[in-house]
Short mmCIF file of C-alpha atoms and ligand atoms in Angstrom, two decimals:
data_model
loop_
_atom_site.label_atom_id
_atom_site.label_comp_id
_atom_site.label_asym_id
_atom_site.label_seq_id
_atom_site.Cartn_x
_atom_site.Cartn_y
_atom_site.Cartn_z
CA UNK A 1 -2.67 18.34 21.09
CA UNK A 2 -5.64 17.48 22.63
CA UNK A 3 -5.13 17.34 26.60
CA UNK A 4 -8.40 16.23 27.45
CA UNK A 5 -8.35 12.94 26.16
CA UNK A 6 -6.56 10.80 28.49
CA UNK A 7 -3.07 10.10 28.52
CA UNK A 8 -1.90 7.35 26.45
CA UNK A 9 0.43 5.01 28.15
CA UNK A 10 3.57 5.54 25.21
CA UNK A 11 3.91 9.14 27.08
CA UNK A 12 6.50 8.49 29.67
CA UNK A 13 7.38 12.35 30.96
CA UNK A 14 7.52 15.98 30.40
CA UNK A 15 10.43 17.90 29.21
CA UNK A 16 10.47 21.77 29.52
CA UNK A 17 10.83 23.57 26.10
CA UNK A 18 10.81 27.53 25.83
CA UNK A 19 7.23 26.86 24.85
CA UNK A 20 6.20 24.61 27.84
CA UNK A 21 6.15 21.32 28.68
CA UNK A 22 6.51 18.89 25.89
CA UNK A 23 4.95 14.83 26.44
CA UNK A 24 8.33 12.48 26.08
CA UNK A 25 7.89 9.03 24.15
CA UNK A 26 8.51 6.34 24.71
CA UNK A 27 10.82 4.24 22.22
CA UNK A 28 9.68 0.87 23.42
CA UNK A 29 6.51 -0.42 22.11
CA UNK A 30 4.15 -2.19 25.18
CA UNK A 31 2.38 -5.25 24.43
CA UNK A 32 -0.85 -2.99 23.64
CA UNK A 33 1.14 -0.80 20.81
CA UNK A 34 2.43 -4.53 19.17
CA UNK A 35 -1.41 -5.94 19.37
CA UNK A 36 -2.88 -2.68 17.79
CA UNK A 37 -0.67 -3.12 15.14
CA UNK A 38 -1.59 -6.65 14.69
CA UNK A 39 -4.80 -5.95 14.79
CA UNK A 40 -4.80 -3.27 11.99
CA UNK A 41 -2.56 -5.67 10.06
CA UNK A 42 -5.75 -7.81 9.98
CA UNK A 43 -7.96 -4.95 8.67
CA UNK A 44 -9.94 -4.36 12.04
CA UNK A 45 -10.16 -0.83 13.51
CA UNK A 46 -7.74 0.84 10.75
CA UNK A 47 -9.96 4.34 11.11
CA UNK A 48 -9.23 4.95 14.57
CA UNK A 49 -5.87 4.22 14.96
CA UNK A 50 -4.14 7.10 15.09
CA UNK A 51 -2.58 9.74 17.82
CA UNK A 52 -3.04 13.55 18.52
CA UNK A 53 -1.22 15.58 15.95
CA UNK A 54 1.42 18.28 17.67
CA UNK A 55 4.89 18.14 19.15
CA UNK A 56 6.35 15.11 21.24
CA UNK A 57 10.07 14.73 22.63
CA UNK A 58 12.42 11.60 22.50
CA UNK A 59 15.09 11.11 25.10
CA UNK A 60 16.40 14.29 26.11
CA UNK A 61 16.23 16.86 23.08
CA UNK A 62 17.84 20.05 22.83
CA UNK A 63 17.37 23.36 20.73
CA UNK A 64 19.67 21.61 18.32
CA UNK A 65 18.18 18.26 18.38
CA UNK A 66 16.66 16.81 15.15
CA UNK A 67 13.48 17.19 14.23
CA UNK A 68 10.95 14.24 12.68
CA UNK A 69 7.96 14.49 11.19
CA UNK A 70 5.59 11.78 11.59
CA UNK A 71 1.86 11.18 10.28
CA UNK A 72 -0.84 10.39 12.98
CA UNK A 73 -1.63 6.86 11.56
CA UNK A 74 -0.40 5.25 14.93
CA UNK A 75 1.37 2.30 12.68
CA UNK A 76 3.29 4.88 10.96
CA UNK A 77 3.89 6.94 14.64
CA UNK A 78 4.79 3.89 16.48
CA UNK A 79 7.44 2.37 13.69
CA UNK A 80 8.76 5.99 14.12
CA UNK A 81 9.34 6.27 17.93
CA UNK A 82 10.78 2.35 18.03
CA UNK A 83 13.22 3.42 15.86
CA UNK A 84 14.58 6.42 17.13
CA UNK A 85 15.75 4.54 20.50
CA UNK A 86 18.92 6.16 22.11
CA UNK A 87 18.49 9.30 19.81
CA UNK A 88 17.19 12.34 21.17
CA UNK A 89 14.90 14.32 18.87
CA UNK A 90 11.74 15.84 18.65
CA UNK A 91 8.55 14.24 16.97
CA UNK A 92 6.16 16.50 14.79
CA UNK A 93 3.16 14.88 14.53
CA UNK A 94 0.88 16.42 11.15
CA UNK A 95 -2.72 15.75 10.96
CA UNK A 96 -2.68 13.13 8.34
CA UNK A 97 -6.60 12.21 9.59
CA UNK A 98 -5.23 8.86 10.72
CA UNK A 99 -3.65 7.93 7.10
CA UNK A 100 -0.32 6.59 6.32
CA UNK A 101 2.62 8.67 4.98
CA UNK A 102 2.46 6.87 1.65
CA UNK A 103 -1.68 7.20 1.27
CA UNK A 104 -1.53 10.52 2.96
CA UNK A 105 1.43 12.03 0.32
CA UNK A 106 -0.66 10.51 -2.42
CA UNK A 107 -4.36 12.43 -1.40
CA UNK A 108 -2.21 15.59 -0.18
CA UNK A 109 -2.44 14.94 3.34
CA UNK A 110 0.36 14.13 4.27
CA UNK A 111 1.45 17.60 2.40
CA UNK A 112 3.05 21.35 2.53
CA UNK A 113 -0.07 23.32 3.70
CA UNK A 114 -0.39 21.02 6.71
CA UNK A 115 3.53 20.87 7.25
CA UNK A 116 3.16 24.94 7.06
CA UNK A 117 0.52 25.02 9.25
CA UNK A 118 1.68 22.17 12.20
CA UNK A 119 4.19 24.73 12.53
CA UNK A 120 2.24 27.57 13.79
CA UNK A 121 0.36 25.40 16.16
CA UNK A 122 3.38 23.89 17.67
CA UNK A 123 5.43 26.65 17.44
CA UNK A 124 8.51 24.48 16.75
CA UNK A 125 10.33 27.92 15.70
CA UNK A 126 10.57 28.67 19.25
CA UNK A 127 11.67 24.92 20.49
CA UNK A 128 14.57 24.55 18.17
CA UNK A 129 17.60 27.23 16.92
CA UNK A 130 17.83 25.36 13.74
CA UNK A 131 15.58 25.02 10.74
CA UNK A 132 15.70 21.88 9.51
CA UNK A 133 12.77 18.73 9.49
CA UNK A 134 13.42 15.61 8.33
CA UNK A 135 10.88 14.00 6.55
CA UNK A 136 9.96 10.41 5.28
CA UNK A 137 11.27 10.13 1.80
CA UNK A 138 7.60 8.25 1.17
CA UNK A 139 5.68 11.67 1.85
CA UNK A 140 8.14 13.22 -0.83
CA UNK A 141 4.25 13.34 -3.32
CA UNK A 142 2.53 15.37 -1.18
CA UNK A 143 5.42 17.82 -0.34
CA UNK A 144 7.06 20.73 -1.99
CA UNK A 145 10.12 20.67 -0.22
CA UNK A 146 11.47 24.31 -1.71
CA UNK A 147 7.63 25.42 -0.86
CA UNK A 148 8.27 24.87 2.31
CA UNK A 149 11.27 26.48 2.85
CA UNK A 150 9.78 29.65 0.59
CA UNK A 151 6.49 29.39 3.41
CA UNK A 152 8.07 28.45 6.65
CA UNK A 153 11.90 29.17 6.67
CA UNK A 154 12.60 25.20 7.59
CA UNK A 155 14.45 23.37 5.40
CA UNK A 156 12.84 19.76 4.34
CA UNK A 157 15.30 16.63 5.17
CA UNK A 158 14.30 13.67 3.17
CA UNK A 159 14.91 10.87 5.60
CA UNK A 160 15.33 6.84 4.34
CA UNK A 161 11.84 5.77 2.91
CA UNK A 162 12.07 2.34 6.44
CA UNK A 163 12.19 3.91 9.67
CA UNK A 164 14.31 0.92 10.86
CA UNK A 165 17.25 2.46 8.42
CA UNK A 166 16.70 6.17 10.52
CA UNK A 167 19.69 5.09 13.74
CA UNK A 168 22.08 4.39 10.35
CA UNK A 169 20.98 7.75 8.40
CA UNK A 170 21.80 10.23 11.47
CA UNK A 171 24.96 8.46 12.41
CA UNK A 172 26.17 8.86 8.80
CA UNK A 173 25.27 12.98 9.27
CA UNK A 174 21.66 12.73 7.18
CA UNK A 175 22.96 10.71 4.49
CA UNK A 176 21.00 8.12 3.02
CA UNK A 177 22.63 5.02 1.17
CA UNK A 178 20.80 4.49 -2.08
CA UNK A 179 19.21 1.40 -0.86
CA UNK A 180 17.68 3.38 1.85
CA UNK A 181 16.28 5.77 -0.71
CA UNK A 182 14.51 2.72 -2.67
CA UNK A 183 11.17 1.04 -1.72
CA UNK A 184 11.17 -2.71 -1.37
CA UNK A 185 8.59 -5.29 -2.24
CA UNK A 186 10.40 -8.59 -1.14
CA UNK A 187 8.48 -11.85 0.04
CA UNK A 188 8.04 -10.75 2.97
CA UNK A 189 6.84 -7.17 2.50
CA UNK A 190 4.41 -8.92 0.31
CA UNK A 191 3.70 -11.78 2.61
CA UNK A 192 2.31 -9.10 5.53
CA UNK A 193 0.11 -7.42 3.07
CA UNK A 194 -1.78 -11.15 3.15
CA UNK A 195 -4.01 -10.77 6.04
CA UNK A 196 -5.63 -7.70 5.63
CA UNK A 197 -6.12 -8.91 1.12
CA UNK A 198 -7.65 -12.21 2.98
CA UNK A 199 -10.14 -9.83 5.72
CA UNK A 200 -10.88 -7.48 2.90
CA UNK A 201 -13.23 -9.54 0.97
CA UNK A 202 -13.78 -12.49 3.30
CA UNK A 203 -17.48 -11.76 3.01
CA UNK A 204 -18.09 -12.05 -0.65
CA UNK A 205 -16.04 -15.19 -0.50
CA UNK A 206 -18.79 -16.81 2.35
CA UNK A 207 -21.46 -15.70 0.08
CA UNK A 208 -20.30 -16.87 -2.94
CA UNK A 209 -20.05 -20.38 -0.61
CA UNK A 210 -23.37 -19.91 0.11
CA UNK A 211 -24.60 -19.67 -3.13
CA UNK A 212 -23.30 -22.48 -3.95
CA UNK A 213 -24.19 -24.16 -1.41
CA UNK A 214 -27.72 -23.88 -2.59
CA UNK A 215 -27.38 -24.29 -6.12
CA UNK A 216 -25.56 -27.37 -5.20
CA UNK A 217 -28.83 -28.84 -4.28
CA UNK A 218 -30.13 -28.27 -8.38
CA UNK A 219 -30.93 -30.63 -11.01
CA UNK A 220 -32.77 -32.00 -13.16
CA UNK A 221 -35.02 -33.18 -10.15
CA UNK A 222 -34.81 -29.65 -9.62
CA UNK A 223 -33.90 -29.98 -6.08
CA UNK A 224 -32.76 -32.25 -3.70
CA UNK A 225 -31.75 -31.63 -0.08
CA UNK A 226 -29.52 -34.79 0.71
CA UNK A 227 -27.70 -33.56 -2.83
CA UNK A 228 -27.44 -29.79 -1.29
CA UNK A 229 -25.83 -31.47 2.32
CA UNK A 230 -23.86 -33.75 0.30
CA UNK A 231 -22.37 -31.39 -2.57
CA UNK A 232 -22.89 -28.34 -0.82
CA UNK A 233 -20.32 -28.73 1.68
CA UNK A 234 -17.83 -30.04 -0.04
CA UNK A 235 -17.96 -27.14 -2.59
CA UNK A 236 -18.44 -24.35 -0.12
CA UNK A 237 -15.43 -25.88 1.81
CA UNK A 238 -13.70 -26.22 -1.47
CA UNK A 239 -14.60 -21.94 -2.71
CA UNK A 240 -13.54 -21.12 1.05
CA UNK A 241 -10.12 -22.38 0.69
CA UNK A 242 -9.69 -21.69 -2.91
CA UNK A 243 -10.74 -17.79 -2.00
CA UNK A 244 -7.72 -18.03 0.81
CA UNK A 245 -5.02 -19.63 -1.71
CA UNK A 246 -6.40 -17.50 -4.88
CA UNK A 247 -5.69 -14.84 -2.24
CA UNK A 248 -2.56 -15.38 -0.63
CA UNK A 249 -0.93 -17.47 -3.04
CA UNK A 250 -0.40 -14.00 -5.78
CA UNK A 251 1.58 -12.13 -3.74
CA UNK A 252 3.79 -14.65 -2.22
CA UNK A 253 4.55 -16.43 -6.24
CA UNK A 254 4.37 -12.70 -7.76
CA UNK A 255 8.04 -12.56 -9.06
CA UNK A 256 7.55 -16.23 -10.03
CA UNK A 257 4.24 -16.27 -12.15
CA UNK A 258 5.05 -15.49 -15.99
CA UNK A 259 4.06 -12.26 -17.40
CA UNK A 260 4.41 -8.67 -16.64
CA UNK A 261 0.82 -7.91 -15.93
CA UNK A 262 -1.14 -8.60 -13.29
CA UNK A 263 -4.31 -10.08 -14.93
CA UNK A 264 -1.93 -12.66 -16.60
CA UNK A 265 0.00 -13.49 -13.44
CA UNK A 266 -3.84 -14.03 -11.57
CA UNK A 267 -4.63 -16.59 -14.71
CA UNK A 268 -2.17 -18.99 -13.70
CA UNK A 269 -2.96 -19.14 -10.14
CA UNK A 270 -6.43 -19.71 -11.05
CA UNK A 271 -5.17 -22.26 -13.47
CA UNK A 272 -3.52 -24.14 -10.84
CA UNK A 273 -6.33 -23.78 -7.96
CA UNK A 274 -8.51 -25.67 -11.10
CA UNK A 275 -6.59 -28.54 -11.68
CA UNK A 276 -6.03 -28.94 -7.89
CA UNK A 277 -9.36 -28.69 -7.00
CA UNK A 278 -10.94 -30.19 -9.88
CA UNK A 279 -8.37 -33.40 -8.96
CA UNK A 280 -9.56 -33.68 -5.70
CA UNK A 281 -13.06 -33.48 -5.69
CA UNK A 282 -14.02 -34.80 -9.80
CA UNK A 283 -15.10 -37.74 -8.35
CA UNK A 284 -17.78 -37.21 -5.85
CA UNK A 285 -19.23 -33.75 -7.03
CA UNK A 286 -21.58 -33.73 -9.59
CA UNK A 287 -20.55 -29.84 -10.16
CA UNK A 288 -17.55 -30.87 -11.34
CA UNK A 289 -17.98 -34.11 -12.64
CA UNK A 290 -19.88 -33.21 -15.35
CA UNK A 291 -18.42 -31.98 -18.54
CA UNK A 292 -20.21 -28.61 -19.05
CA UNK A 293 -19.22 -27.68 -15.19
CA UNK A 294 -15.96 -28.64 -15.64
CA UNK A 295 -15.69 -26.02 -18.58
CA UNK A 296 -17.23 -23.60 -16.40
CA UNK A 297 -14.76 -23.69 -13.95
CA UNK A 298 -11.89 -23.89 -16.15
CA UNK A 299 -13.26 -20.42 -17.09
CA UNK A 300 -14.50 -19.43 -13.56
CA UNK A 301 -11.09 -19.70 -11.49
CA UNK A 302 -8.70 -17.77 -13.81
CA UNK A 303 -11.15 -15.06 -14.37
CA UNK A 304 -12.03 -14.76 -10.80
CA UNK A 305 -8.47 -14.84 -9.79
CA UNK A 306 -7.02 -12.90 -12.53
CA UNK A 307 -9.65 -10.42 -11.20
CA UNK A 308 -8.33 -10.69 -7.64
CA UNK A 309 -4.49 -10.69 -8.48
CA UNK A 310 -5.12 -7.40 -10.75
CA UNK A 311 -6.13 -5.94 -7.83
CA UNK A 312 -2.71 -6.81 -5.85
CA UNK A 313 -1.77 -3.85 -8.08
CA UNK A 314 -2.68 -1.56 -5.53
CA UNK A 315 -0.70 -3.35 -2.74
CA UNK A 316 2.29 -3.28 -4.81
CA UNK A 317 5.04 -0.54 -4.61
CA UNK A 318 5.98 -0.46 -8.55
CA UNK A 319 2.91 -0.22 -10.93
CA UNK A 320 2.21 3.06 -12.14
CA UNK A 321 -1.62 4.24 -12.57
CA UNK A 322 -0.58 4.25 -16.49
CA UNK A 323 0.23 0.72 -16.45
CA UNK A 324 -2.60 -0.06 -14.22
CA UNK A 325 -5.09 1.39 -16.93
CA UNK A 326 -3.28 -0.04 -19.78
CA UNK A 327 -3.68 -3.74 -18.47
CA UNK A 328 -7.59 -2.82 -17.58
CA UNK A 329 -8.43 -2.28 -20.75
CA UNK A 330 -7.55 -5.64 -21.83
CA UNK A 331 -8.14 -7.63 -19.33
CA UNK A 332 -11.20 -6.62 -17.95
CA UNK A 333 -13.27 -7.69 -20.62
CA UNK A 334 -11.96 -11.16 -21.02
CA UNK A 335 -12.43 -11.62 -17.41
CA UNK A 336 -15.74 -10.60 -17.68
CA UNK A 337 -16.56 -12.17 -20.75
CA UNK A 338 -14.95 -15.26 -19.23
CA UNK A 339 -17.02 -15.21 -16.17
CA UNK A 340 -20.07 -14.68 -18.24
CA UNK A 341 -19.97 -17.81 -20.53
CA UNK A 342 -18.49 -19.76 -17.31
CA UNK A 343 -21.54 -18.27 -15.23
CA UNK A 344 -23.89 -19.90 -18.12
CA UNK A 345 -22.03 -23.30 -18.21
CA UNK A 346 -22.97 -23.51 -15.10
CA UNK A 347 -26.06 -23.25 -15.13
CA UNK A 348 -26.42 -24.98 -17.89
CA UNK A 349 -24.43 -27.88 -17.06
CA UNK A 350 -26.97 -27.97 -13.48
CA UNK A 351 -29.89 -28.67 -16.14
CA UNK A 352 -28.67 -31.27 -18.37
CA UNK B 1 13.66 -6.41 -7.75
CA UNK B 2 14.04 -9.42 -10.72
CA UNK B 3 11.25 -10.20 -11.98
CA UNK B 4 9.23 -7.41 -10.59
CA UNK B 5 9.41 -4.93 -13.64
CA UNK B 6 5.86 -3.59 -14.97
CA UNK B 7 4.49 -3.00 -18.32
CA UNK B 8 7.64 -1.01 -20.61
CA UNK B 9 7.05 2.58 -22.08
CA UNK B 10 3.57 3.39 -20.51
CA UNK B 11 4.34 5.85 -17.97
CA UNK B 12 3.73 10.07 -18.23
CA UNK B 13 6.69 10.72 -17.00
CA UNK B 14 8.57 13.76 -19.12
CA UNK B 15 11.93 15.59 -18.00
CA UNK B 16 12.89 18.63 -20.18
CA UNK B 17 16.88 17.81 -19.05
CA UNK B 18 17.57 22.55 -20.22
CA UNK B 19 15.59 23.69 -17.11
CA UNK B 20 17.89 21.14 -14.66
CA UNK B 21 19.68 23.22 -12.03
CA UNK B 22 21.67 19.91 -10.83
CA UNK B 23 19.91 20.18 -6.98
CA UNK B 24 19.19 16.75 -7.02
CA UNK B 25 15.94 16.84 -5.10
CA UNK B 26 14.40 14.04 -7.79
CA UNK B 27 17.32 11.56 -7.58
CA UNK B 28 16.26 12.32 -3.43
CA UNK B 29 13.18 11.82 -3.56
CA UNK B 30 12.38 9.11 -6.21
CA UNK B 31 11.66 5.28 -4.71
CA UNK B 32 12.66 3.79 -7.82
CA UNK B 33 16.03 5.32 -8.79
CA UNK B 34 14.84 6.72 -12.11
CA UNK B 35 17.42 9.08 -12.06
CA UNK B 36 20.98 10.08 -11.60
CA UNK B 37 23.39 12.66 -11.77
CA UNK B 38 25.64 13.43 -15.05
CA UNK B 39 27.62 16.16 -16.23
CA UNK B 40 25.32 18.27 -13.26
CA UNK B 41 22.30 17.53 -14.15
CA UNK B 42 19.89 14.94 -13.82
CA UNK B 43 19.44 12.10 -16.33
CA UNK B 44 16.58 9.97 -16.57
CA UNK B 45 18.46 6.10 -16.17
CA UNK B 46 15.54 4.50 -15.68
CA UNK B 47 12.33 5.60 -17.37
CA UNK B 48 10.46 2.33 -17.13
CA UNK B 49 11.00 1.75 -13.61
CA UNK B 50 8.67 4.89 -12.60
CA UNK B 51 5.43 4.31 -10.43
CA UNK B 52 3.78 7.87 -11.18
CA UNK B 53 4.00 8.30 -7.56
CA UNK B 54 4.71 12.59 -8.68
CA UNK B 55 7.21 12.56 -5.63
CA UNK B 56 10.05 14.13 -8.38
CA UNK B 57 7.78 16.56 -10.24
CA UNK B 58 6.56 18.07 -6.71
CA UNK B 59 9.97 18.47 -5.35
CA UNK B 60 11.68 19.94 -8.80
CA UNK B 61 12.06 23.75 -7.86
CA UNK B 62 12.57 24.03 -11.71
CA UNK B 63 9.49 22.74 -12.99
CA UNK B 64 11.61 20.40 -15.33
CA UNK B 65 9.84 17.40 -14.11
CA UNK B 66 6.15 16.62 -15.26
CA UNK B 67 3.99 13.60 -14.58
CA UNK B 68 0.59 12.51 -14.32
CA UNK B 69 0.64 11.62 -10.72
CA UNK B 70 -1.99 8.81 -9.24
CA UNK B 71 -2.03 5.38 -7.66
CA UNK B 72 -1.42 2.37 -9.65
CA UNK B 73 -4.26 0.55 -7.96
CA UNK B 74 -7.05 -1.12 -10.14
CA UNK B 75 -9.17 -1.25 -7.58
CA UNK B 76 -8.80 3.17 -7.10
CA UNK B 77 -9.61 2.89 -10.78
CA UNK B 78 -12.62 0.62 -10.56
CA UNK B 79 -14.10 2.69 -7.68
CA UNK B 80 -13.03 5.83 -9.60
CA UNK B 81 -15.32 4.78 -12.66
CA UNK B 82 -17.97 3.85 -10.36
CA UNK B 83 -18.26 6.83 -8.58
CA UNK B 84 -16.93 9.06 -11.87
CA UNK B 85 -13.71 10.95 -10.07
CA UNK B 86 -10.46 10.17 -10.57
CA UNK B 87 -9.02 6.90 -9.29
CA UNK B 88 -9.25 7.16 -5.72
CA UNK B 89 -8.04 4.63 -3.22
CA UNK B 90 -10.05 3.45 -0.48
CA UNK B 91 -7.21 4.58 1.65
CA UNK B 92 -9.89 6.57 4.31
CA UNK B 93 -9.28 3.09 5.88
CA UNK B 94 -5.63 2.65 5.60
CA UNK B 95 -6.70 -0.54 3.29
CA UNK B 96 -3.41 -2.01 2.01
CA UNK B 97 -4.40 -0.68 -1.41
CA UNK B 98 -2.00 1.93 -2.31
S1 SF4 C 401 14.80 18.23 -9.14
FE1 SF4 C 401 14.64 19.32 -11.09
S2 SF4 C 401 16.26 20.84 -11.03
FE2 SF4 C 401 16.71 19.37 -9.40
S3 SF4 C 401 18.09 17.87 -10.35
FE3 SF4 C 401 16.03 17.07 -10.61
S4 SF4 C 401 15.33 17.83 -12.58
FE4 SF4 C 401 17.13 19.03 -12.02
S1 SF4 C 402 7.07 9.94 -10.44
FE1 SF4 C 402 7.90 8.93 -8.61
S2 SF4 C 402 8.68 6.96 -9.37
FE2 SF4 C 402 8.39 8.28 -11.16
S3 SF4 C 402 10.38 9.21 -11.48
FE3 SF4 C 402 9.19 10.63 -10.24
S4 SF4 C 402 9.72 10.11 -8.16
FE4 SF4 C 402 10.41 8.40 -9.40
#
């Protein structure tokens, strides 16, 4: 642990081990713990959210209390400690370089040399008669469980893959219900992922607007200022809210959108963002009103979101890299080839 | 999870059911319930519902588990061609991918 830096405010106490003083947590999150997390849910700050690997205390453990292992992502810490309210336990924190359990399992961080070596430096052997840590069923890729048992003499736990299910798991003596043991991906798991998908590539979305903006002001004239103001802001507007739909529309209609693929799913989105936004605004912009542009776009949304919604793949808890390449293969070319003709449409269509 | 299946037969996943000791450690650790226990031994129930995630493989003190482990994230893959590694997730940032 590091001692220098100050004191974060979720240590409420010291409890005396046969090792020292241990910091006690505490199991209620402040109004500063719920913002971070906000915050990271919108994307800001993710790197430096994290807390100082080593050993921490809940309520009042013994020698025989349980023992959980946490990464030092402060999201994945924090979910941790708010669940383990009226239990008394110890925390291991691992040096997961500010990572989530999943991400971390996945690179190897989150993973048996580091378990092995946290350890030694907490000296957790001395602090507890038994031998037993229970782990997040989600770091189950980066660990060897009989590894490190063979390395350490403690004996890995795998606890339910939610912290919230953690109360239910020790009451029923480290048992774990099958549906504890399964990851989720319900509407609202998917519906949180939404804010940080929308930050994430806000800013080729507002220069995409820009571009068009601009070109908006083309034609045959070559260009015209009042037809940039006039055109330009309505399309911008319109890209700016199609990006945010295209975005969050995907996950939240995932089960409902036809096809088992993610580049297919993405086509009908874009399908639908077309003949919405090709309704609305076919009358007073000349981008769309003519019929060349209007084939463009036809072209232009599904690609782009087909694009965007194959890369939900990565949010989602059930495609397997396999999969993942398999669908690549296919649809990356069409999108590309799609965007390509739609890109010269376009242009085209400006022109004639 | 209706509706939420993913492509059928693609995955690397490959259990050789003679080396099974019947410890269970794969039917602990997988998300997805690919397996269960018969007869003492684990039985793949599931094959199609895998994620590669390697959780199973990793945790098998038999070895009787094999799979080409990695994140089923096209944008790991996409960055992995770029940068010619193997797909990597931007995950240094905690970004939801993966
Ligand atoms: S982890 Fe390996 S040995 Fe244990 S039940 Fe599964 S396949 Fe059998
Ligand atoms: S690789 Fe992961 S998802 Fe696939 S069977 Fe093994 S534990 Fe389950």
């Amino acid at each position: 642990m590091n001692m220098e830096s100050k004191k974060p405010d979720w240590i409420i106490g010291e409890i005396k081990s046969n090792i020292g003083e241990i910091p006690v947590v505490d199991t209620n999150l402040s109004l500063s713990d719920r913002l971070g997390g906000w915050k990271v849910g919108w994307g800001f700050g993710r790197n430096n959210y994290r807390v100082d690997p080593g050993l921490y205390a809940v309520g009042n453990p013994t020698e025989e209390s349980p023992v959980f292992v946490s990464a030092n992502y402060k999201l994945s810490f924090d979910r941790l400690r708010e669940n383990l309210g009226g239990l008394d336990g110890w925390i291991m924190v691992i040096d997961t370089k500010g990572i989530n359990v999943w991400c971390a399992a996945g690179k190897g961080t989150f993973g048996t040399d580091e378990i092995v070596t946290r350890l030694g430096y907490t000296r957790l052997a001395e602090v507890v008669s038994h031998r037993r840590l229970i782990v997040p069923q989600l770091g189950a890729p980066g660990i060897a469980a009989h590894e490190v048992k063979d390395r350490s003499g403690f004996r890995v736990i795998y606890g339910p893959v939610r912290a919230a299910d953690i109360s239910d798991y020790i009451k029923a003596g480290n048992k774990a219900t099958p549906q504890m043991r399964k990851v989720r991906f319900n509407t609202w798991d998917r519906f949180v992922l939404v804010p940080n998908d929308l930050m994430a590539s806000f800013k080729y979305a507002l220069i995409a607007a820009a571009v068009l903006f601009i070109i908006s002001g083309l034609g045959r004239d070559i260009f015209s200022v009042e037809r940039m103001i006039n055109n330009g802001t309505v399309l911008a507007s319109l890209i700016t809210i199609g990006y945010i739909f295209g975005t969050a529309l995907p996950p939240i209609l995932l089960p409902l959108l036809p096809g088992k693929s993610f580049s297919l799913k993405g086509v009908w989105v874009g399908l639908l963002l077309f003949f919405v936004i090709g309704w609305y605004s076919n009358n007073f912009i000349t981008l769309f009103s003519n019929k060349l542009s209007l084939y463009a776009w036809l072209l232009l949304l599904p690609a782009i979101s087909s694009f965007v919604t194959m890369n939900f793949t990565g949010s989602s808890t059930y495609t397997s890299l396999s999969g993942v390449l398999k669908e690549m293969k296919v649809a990356v070319p069409i999108q590309a080839g799609a965007a390509l003709i739609g890109l010269i449409l376009l242009i085209v269509g400006i022109f004639i | 999870m209706i509706g939420m299946r993913y492509l059928p037969d693609v995955v690397t996943l490959e259990y050789d059911e003679t080396k099974c000791n019947g410890c269970q450690m794969c039917i602990i650790v997988c998300p997805h319930a690919v397996f269960t226990i018969e007869n003492k031994r684990a039985k793949m129930v599931d094959r199609d519902a895998c994620m590669e995630c390697g959780a199973c493989a990793k945790n098998c003190p038999e070895e009787a588990l094999s799979v080409r482990a990695g994140v089923g994230c096209a944008n790991a893959i996409i960055i992995g061609a770029i940068r010619n590694t193997e797909p990597t997730c931007g995950c240094e940032d905690n970004s939801s991918c993966c």
